[in-house]
Short mmCIF file of C-alpha atoms in Angstrom, two decimals:
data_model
loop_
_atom_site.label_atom_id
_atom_site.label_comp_id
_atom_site.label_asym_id
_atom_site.label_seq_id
_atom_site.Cartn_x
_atom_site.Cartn_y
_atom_site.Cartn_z
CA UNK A 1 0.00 0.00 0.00
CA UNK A 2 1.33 3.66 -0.94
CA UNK A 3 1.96 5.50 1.71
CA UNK A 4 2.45 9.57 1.30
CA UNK A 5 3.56 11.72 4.31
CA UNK A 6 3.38 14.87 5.79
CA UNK A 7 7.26 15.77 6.02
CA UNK A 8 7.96 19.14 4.98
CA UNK A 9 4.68 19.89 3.95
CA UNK A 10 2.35 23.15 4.07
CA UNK A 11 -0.76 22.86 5.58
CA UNK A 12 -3.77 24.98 5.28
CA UNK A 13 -6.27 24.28 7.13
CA UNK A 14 -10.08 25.66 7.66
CA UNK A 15 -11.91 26.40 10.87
CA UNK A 16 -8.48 25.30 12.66
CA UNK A 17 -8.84 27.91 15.55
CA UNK A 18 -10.54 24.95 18.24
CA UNK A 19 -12.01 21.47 17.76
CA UNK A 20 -11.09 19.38 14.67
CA UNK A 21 -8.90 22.01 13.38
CA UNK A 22 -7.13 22.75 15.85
CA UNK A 23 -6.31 19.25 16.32
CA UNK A 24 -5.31 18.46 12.41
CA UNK A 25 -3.22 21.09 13.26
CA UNK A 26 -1.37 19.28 16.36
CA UNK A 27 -1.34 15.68 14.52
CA UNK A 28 0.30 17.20 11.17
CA UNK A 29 2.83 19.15 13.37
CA UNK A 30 3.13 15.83 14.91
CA UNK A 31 4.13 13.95 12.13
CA UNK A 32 6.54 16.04 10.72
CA UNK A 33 4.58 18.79 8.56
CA UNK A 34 6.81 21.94 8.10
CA UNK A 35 4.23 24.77 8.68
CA UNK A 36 0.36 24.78 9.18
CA UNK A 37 -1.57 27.79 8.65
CA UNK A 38 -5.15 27.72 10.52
CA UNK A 39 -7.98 30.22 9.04
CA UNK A 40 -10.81 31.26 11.15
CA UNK A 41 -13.00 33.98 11.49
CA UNK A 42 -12.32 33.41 15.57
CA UNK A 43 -9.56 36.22 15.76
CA UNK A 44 -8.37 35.63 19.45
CA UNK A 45 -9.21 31.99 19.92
CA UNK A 46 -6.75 31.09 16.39
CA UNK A 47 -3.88 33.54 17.86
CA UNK A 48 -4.28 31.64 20.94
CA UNK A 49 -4.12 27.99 19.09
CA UNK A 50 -1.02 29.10 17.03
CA UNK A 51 0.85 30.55 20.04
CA UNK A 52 -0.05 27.12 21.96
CA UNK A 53 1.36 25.14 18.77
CA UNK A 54 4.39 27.34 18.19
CA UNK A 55 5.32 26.73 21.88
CA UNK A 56 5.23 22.94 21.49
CA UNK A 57 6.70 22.85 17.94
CA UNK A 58 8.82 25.46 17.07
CA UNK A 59 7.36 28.56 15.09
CA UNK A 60 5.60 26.44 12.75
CA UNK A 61 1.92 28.15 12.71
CA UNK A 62 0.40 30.81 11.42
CA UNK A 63 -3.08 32.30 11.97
CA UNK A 64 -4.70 34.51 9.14
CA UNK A 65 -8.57 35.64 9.94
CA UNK A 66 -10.72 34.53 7.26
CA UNK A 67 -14.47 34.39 6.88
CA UNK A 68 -15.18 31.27 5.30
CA UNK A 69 -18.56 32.97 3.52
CA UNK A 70 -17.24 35.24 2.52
CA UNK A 71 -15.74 35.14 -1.77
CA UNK A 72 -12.93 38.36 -0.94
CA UNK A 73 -11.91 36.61 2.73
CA UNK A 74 -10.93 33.25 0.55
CA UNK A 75 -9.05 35.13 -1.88
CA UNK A 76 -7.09 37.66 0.43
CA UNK A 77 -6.45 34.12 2.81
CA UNK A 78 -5.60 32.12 -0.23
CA UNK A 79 -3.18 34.44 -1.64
CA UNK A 80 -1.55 35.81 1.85
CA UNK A 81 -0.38 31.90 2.46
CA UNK A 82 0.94 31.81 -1.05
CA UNK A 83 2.47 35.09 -0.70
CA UNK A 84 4.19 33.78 2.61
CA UNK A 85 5.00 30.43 1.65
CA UNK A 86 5.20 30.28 -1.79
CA UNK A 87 3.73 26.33 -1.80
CA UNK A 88 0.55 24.83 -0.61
CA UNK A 89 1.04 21.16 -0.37
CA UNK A 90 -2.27 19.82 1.44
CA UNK A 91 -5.71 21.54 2.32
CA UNK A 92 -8.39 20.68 4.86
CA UNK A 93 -11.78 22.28 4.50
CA UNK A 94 -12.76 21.68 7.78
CA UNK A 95 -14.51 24.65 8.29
CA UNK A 96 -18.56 23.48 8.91
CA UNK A 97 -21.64 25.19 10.87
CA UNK A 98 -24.95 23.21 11.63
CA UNK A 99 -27.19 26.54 11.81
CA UNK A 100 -30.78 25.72 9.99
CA UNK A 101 -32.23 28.22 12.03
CA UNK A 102 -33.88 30.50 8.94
CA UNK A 103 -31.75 33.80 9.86
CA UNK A 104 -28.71 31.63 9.85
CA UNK A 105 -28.95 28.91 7.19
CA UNK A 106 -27.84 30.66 4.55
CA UNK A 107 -24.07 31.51 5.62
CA UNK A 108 -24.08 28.31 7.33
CA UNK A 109 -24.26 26.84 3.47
CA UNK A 110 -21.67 29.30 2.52
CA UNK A 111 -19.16 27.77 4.58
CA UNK A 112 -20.12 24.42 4.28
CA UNK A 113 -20.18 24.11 0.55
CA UNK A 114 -19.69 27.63 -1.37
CA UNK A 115 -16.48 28.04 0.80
CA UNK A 116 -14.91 24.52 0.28
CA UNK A 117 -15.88 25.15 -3.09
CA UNK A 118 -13.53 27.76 -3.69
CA UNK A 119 -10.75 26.78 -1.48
CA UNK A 120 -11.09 23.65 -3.32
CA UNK A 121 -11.10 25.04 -6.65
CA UNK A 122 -8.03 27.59 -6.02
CA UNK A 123 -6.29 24.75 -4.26
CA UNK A 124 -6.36 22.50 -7.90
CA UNK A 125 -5.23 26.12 -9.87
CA UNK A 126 -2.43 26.25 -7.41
CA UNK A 127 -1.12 22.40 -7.28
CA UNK A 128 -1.92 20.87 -10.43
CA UNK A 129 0.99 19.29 -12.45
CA UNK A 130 -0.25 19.89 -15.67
CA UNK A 131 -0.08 23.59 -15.26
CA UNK A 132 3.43 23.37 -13.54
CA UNK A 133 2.13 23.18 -9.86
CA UNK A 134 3.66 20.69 -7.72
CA UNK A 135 0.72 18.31 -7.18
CA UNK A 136 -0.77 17.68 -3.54
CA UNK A 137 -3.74 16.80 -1.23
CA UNK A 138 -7.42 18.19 -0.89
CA UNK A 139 -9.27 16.71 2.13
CA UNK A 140 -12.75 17.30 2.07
CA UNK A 141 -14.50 17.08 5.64
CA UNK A 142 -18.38 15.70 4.87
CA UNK A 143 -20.39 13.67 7.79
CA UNK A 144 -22.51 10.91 8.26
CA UNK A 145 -24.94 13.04 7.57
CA UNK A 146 -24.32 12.98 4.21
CA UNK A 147 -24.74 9.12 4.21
CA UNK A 148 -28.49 9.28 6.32
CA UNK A 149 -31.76 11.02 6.50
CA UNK A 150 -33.06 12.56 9.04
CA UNK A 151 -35.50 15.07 9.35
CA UNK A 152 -33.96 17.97 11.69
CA UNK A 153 -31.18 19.71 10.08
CA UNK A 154 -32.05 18.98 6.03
CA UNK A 155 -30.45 22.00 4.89
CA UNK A 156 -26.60 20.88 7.02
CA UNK A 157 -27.24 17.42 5.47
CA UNK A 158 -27.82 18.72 2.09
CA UNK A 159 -24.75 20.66 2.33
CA UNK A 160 -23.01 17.81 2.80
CA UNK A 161 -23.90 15.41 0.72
CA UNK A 162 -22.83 18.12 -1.69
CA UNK A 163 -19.34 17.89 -0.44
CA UNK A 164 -19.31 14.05 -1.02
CA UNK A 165 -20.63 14.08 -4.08
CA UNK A 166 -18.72 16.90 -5.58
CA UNK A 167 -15.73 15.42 -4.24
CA UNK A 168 -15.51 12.17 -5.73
CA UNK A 169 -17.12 13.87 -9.07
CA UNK A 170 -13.79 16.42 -8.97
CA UNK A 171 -11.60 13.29 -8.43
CA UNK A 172 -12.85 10.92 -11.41
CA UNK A 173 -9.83 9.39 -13.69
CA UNK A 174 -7.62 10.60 -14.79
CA UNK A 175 -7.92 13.73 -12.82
CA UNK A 176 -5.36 12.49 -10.50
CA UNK A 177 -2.88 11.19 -13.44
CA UNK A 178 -3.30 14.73 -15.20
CA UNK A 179 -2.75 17.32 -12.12
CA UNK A 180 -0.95 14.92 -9.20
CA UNK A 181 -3.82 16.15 -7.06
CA UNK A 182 -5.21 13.64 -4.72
CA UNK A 183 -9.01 14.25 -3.27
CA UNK A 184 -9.67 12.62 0.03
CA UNK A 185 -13.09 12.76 1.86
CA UNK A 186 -14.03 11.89 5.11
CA UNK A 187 -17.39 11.69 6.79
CA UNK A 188 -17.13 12.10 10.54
CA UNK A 189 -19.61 10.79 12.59
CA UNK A 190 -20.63 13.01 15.93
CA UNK A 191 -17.64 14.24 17.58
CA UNK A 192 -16.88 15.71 20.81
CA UNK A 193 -16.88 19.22 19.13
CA UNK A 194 -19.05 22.74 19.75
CA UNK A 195 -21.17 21.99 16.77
CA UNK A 196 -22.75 19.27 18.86
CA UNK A 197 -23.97 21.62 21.46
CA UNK A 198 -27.43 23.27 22.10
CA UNK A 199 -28.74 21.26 19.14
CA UNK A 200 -32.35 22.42 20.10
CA UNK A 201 -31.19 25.53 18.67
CA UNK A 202 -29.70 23.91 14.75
CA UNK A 203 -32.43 23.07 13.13
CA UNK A 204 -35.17 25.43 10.86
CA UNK A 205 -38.02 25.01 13.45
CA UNK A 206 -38.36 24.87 16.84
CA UNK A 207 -40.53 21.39 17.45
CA UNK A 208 -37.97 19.32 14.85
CA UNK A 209 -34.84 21.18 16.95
CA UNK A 210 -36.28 20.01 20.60
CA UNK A 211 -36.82 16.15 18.83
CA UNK A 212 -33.12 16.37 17.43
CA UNK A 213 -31.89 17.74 21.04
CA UNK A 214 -33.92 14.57 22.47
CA UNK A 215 -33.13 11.52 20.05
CA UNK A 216 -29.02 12.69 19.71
CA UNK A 217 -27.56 12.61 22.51
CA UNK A 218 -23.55 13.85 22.67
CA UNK A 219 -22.53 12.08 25.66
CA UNK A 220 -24.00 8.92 24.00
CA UNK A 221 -22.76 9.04 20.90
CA UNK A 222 -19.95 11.44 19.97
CA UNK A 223 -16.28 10.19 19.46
CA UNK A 224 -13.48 11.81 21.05
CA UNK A 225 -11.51 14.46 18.67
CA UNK A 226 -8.18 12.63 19.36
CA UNK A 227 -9.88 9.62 17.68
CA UNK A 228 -10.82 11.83 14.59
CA UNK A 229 -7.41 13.17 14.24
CA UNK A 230 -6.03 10.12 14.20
CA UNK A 231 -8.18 9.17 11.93
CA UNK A 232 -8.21 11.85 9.48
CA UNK A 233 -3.94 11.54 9.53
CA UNK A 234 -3.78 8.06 8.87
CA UNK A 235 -6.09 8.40 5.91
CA UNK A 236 -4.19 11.44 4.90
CA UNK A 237 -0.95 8.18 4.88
CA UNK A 238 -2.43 5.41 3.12
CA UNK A 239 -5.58 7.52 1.14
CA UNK A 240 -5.43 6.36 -2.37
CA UNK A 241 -6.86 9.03 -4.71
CA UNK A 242 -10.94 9.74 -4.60
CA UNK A 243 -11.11 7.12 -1.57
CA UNK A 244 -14.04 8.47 0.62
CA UNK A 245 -13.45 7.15 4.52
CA UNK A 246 -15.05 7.00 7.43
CA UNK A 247 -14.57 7.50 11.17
CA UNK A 248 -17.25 6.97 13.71
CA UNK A 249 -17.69 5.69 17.07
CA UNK A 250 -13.67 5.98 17.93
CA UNK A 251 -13.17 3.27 15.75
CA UNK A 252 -10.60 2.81 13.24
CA UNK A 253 -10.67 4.99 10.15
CA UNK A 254 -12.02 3.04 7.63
CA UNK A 255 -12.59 3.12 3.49
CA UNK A 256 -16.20 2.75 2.46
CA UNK A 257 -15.27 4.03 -1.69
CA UNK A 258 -16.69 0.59 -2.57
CA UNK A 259 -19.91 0.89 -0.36
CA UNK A 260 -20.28 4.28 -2.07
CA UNK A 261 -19.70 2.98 -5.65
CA UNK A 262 -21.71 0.41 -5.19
CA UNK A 263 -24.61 2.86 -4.18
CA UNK A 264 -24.23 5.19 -7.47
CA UNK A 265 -23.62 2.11 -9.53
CA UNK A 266 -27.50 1.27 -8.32
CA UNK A 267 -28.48 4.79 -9.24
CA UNK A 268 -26.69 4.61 -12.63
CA UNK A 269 -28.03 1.17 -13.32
CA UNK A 270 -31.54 3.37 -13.02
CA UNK A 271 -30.95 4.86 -16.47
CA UNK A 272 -30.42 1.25 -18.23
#
């Protein structure tokens, strides 16, 4: 099995001021990644992460404030790391909001999907072979939302089913063999994280939001973030190009590619 590493390596990373950012930020420092740059629109708390980092690393992270939503954030973000670094070798888009609530939904889907969008897309201009980049890795953060249905946060779901499919769309042969790009996706199940708080208050309508707060439970069923770093590094080590994984339960990370092939094979067979 290939195996690709993270020494030397830039890291930019989304919503990496607390939670699962902040630790993909630890576990690539950890295994040997030369600089990590966390973007948040959480000023303080990312100056705060990247001083705690720098102290047990060396002066290996950075912290630029950028509003995930927001088109003229990405760019200025995008092209400040550039500036500084020169090379991008591997992007997270981690950044994610569960915020149905109708005065919220709508920049919630911004970050969730129009923002990995466009961190996604400038992340291929930058890296791709063919056009004299240097190659590299996208991960793409969905959930197991994506892979269920349930009834009290439809528009966070949707968003990220989006992500999965437009991930392994993006990735389809040869796009790896033309641009040295490899697309990774993971779908996290619940996670000890702030989006699982006060869930009465996520989705689009009070009654559906108290039944979410009462059938998910955190304490019940979230994984630790340790266990979803770990995860998301050793996928980032043995990922093979397009593979879609998943990490649930603080269980091993595992590939379900062929579950999900199987599934669209179904829908294609639809058309026959």
């Amino acid at each position: 099995m290939e195996q690709w590493d993270a020494n030397d390596k830039t890291v930019l990373i989304t919503g990496g001021a607390s939670g699962l950012g902040a630790g993909f930020a630890e576990g690539f420092l950890k295994h040997g990644a030369k600089n990590v740059v966390i973007l948040d629109i959480a000023e303080e708390l990312g100056k705060a992460t990247v001083e705690r980092l720098n102290k047990a690393h060396g002066n290996k992270a950075v912290f630029i404030k950028c509003d995930v939503s927001k088109e003229e954030d990405i760019t200025r973000a995008f092209d400040a790391v550039l500036a500084h670094f020169k090379q991008i070798d591997v992007i997270i888009n981690n950044a994610g909001n569960m915020a149905d609530a109708p005065d919220t939904w709508r920049t919630a889907t911004d970050v969730n999907w129009q923002g990995l969008v466009s961190f996604t897309l400038k992340g291929v201009k930058h890296m791709r072979k063919d056009e004299g980049g240097a190659g590299g890795t996208i991960i793409n953060i969905s959930s197991t939302a994506a892979l269920v249905k349930l009834p009290f946060v439809p528009i966070y779901e949707g968003s990220k089913i989006a992500v999965l499919h437009f991930s392994q769309c993006l990735a389809m042969d040869p796009f790896y063999e033309d641009t040295g790009i490899r697309v990774l996706t993971i779908c996290f199940g619940g996670t000890d994280t702030p989006i699982m708080q006060n869930l009465e208050t996520k989705s689009y309508h009070p009654k559906l939001g108290k039944m979410f707060a009462a059938v998910i439970v955190p304490d019940e069923i979230c994984q630790k973030v340790e266990s979803a770093v770990t995860a998301l590094v050793e996928m980032f080590k043995i990922g093979t190009p397009r593979s879609i994984w998943l990490s649930i339960d603080n269980k091993p990370v595992r590939d379900i590619t062929p579950v999900i092939d199987r599934v669209f094979k179904d829908f294609e067979n639809l058309f026959v």
